[in-house]
Coordinates of C-alpha atoms in Angstrom, one line a residue:
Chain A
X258 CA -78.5 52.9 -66.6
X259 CA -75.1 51.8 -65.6
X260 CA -74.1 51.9 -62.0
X261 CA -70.4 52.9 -61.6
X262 CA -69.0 52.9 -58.2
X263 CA -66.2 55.8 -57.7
X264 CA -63.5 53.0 -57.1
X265 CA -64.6 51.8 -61.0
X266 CA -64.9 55.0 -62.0
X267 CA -61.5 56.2 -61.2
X268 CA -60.0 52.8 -62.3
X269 CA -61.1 53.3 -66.1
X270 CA -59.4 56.8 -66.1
X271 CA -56.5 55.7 -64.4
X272 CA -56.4 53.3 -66.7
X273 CA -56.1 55.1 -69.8
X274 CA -54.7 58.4 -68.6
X275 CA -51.9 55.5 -68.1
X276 CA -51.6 53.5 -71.4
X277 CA -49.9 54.5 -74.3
X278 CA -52.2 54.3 -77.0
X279 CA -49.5 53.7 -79.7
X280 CA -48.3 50.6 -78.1
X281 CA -51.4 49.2 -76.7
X282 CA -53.8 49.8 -79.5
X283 CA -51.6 47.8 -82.5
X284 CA -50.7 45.2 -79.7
X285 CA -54.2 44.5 -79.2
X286 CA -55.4 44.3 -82.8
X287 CA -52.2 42.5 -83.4
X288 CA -52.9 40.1 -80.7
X289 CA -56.5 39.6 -82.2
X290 CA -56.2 39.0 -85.5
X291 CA -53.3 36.1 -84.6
X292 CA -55.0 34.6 -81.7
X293 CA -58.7 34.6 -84.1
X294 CA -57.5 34.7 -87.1
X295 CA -61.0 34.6 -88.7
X296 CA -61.4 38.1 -87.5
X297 CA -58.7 38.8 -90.6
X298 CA -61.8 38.7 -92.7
X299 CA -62.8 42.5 -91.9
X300 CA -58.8 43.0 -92.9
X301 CA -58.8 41.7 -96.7
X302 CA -57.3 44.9 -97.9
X303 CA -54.4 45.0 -94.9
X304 CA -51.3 43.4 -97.2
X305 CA -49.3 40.6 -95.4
X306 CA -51.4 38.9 -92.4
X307 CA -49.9 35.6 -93.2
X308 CA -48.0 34.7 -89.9
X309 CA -48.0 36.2 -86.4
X310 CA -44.9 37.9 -87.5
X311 CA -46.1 39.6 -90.5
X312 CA -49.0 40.9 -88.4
X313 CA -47.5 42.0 -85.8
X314 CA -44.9 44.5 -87.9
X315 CA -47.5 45.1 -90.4
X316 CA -48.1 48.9 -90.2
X317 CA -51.8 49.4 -91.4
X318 CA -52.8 46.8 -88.2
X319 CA -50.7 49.2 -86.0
X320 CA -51.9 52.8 -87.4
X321 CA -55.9 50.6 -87.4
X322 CA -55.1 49.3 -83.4
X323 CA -54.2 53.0 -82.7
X324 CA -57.7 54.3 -83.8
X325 CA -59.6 51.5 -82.3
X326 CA -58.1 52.1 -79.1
X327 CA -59.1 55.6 -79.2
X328 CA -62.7 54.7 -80.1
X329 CA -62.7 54.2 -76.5
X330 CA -62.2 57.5 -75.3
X331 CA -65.6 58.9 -75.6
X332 CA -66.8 56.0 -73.3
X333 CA -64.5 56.5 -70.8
X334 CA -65.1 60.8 -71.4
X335 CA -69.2 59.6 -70.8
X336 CA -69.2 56.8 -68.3
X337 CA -72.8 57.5 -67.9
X338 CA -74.6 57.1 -71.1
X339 CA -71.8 54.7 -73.4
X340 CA -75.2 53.7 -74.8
X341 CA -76.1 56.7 -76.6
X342 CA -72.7 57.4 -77.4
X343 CA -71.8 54.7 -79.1
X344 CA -75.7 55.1 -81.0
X345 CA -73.6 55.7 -84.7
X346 CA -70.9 53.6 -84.4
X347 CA -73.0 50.9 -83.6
X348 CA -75.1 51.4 -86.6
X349 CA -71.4 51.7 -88.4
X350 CA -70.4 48.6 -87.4
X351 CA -73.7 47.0 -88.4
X352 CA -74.9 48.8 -92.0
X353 CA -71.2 49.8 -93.7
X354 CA -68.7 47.4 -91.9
X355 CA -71.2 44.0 -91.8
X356 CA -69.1 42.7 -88.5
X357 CA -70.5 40.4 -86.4
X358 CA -70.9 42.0 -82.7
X359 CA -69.4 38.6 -81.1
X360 CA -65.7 39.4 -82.7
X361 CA -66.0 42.6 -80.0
X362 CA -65.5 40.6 -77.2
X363 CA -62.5 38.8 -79.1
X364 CA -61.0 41.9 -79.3
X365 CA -62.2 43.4 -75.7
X366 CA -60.8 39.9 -74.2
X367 CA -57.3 41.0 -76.1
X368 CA -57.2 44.4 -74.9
X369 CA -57.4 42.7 -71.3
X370 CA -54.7 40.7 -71.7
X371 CA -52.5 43.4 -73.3
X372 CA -53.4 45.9 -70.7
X373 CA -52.9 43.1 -68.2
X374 CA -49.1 43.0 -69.3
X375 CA -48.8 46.6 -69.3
X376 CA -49.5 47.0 -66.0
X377 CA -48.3 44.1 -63.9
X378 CA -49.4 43.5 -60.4
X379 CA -50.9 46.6 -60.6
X380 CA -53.7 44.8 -62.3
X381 CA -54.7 43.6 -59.5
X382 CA -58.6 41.3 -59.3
X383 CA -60.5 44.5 -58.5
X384 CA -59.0 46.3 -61.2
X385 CA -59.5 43.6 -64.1
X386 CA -63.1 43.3 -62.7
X387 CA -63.7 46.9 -63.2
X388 CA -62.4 47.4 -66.7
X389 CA -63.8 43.9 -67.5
X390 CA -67.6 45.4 -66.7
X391 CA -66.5 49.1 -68.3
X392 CA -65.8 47.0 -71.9
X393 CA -68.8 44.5 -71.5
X394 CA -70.8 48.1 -71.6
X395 CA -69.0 49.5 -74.8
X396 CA -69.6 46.0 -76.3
X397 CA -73.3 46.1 -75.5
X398 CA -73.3 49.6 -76.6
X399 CA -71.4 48.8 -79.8
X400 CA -74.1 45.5 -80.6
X401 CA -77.2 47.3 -80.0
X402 CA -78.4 48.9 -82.8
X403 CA -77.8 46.0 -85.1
X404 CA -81.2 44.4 -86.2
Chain B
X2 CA -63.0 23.5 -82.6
X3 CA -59.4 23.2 -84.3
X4 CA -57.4 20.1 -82.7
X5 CA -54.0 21.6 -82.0
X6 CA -51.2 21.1 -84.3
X7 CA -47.9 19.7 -83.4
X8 CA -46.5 23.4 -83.4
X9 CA -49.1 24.3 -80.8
X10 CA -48.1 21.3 -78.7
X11 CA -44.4 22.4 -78.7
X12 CA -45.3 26.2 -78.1
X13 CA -47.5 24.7 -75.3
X14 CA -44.9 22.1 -73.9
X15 CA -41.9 24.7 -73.9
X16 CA -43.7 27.9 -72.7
X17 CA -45.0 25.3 -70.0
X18 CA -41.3 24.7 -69.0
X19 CA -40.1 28.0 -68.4
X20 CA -43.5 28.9 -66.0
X21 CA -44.2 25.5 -64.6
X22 CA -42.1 26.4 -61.7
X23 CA -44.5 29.3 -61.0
X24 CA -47.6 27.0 -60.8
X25 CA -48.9 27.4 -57.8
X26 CA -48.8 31.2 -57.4
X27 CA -50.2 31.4 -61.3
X28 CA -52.8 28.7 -60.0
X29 CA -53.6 30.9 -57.1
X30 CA -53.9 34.4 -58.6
X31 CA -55.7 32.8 -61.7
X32 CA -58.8 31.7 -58.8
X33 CA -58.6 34.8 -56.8
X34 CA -59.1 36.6 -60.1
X35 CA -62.0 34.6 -61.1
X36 CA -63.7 35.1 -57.7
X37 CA -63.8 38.4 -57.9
X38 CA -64.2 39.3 -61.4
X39 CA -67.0 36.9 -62.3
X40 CA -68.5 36.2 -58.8
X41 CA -70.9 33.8 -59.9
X42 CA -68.1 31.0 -59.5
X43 CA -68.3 31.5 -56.0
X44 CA -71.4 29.4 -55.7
X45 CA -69.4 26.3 -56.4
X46 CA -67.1 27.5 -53.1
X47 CA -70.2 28.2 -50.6
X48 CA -68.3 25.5 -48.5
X49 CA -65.3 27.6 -47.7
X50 CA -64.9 29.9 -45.1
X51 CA -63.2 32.5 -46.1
X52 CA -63.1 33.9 -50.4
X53 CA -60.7 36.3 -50.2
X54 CA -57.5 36.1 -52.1
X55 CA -54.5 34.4 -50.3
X56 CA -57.0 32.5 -48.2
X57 CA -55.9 29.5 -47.2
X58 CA -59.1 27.4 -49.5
X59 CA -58.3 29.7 -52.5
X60 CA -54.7 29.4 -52.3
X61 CA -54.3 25.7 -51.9
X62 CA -57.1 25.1 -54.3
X63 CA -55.6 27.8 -57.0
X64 CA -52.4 24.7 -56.7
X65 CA -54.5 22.1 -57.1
X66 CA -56.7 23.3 -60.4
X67 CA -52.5 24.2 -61.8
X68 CA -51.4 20.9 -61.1
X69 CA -54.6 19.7 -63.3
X70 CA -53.6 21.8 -66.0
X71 CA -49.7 20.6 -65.7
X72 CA -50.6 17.2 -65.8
X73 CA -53.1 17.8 -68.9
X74 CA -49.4 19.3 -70.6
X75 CA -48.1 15.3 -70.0
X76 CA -51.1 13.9 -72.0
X77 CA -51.1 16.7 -74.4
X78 CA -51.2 13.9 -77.0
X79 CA -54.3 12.2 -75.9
X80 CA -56.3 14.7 -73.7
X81 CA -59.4 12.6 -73.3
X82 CA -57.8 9.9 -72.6
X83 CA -55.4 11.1 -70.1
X84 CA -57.8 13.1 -68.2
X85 CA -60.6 10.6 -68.2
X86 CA -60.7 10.4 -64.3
X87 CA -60.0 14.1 -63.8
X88 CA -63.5 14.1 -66.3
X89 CA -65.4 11.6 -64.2
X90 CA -65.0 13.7 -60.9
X91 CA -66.0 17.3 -63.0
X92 CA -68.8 15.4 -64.3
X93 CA -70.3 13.3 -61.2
X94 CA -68.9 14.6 -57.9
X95 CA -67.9 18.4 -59.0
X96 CA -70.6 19.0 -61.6
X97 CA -69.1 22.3 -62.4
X98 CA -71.2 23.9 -65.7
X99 CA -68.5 23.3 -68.5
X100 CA -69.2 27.4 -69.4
X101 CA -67.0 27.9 -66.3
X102 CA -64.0 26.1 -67.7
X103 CA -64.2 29.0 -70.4
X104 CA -63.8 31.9 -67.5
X105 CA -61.2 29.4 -65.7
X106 CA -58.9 29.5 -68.8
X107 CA -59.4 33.1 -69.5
X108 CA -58.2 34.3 -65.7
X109 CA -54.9 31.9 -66.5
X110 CA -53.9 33.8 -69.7
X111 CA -54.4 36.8 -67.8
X112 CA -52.4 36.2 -65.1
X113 CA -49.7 34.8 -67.8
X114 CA -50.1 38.0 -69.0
X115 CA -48.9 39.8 -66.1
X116 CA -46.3 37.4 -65.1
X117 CA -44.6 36.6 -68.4
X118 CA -45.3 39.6 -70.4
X119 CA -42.2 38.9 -72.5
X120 CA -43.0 35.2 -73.0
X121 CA -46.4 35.4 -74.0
X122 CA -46.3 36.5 -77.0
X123 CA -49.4 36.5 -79.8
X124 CA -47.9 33.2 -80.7
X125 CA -48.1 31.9 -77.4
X126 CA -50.9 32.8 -76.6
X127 CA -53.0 31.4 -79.2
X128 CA -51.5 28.0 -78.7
X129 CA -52.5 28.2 -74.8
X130 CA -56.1 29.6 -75.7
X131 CA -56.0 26.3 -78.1
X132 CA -54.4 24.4 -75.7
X133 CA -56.8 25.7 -72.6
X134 CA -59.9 25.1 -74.5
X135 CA -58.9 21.3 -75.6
X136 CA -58.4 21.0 -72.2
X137 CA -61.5 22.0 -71.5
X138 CA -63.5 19.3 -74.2
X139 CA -61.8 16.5 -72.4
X140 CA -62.6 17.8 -69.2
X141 CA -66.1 17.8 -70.1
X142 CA -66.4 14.7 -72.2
X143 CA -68.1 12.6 -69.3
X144 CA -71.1 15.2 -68.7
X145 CA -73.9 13.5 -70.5

């Protein structure tokens, strides 16, 4: 069981009552699939990922980054059991989309950085901390049902 | 690991150019950061009084760990060899786990992030990650 402090707890819905989920999500995906590129291989049916460029306007990454993004929301909606609900998306990710649990953290590590931008100073240490340890539970979550 | 291309070296040399004269105050945040997010770093500081971002130790060592990385820009050609010393002292004196060097690097891009969230584009920033992590091998090529 996860121990959230209030000041982490408000932080993650500050955080995304904040964001804008249209520009973070396909700036994150974006950002992913150019910075580790062999994370394209879950993308073979996405047209033109040949150059930063092409992924970065290329509309199926933005309309995918969009949905990811909101993947979260029932996380941060159930702060104190991600495990459980992320029981079937886990097995998702594992049976029907075959992808390897360490590409979350590429992607989590992204989202970070993207956020990071969004918000300026107002990221401040404690802040990155707390959404740091809020994704390293979705990823866990997200891993655990693969076997 | 991918050695980095001569399009990563000029993405690294001329983002480095426009934020080099932000060093220190990139250097600093980057180890306040790192302090608090992952504190298991701390127990390489035990000797310091005082942890807290913009404390004296964290501040002029935050300067000091950006110098390193402005001066591994200079030998971008020839990592290992140009930071053969800077290796010796990790890998003797400092004995810092090389797994550290990983959360070092990813504090820096954050904090690039938040400073120059124009400049750092997805280009950028996978030539830094490249760039960081290179950086990184060298650094630990004395160890064993």
């Amino acid at each position: 069981m996860v121990e959230w402090t209030d000041f982490e707890r408000a932080t993650i819905q500050d955080i995304f009552s904040k964001i804008d989920y249209d520009i973070v999500g396909p700036a994150t995906l974006a950002r992913c699939l150019v910075v580790y590129p062999w994370c394209q291989r879950y993308f073979g049916n996405f047209g033109n990922l040949y150059n930063a460029a092409a992924i970065s306007s290329n509309p199926m990454v933005a309309k995918h980054g969009t949905i990811i993004l909101h993947g979260l929301d029932r996380a941060v909606k159930n702060m104190d059991d991600i495990k459980n609900t992320y029981a079937e998306l886990s097995v998702l990710h594992s049976e029907k989309l075959h992808v390897d649990p360490d590409n979350f953290k590429l992607l989590t590590d992204c989202l970070t950085i993207v956020v990071a931008g969004q918000m300026g100073k107002g990221f401040t240490g404690e802040v990155q901390a707390a959404f740091q340890k809020f994704l390293a539970v979705v990823v866990s979550s997200l891993g655990r049902q693969y076997h | 690991m991918t050695s980095l291309t001569a399009k990563d070296k000029d993405t690294v040399r001329s983002f480095w150019a426009k934020v080099s004269g932000k060093a220190e105050d990139i250097g600093m945040d980057a180890l306040a950061r790192m302090l608090i997010v992952y504190p298991q770093t701390k127990t390489y500081f035990a000797h310091w009084k005082d942890l807290s971002p913009g404390s004296a130790p964290v501040k002029k060592h935050g300067i000091t760990v950006m110098n390193g990385v402005g001066f591994a820009v200079e030998k971008i050609d020839d990592l290992k060899a140009g930071l053969l010393s800077l290796s010796e002292l990790h890998a003797f004196t400092l004995r810092v786990d090389p797994a550290n060097f990983k959360i070092i690097s990813h504090n820096i891009l954050v904090v690039l992030a938040i400073m120059f969230p124009n400049e750092f584009t997805p280009q950028v920033h996978v030539s830094m990650d490249k760039f960081l992590a290179a950086l990184a091998l060298a650094l630990a090529e004395k160890y064993r």
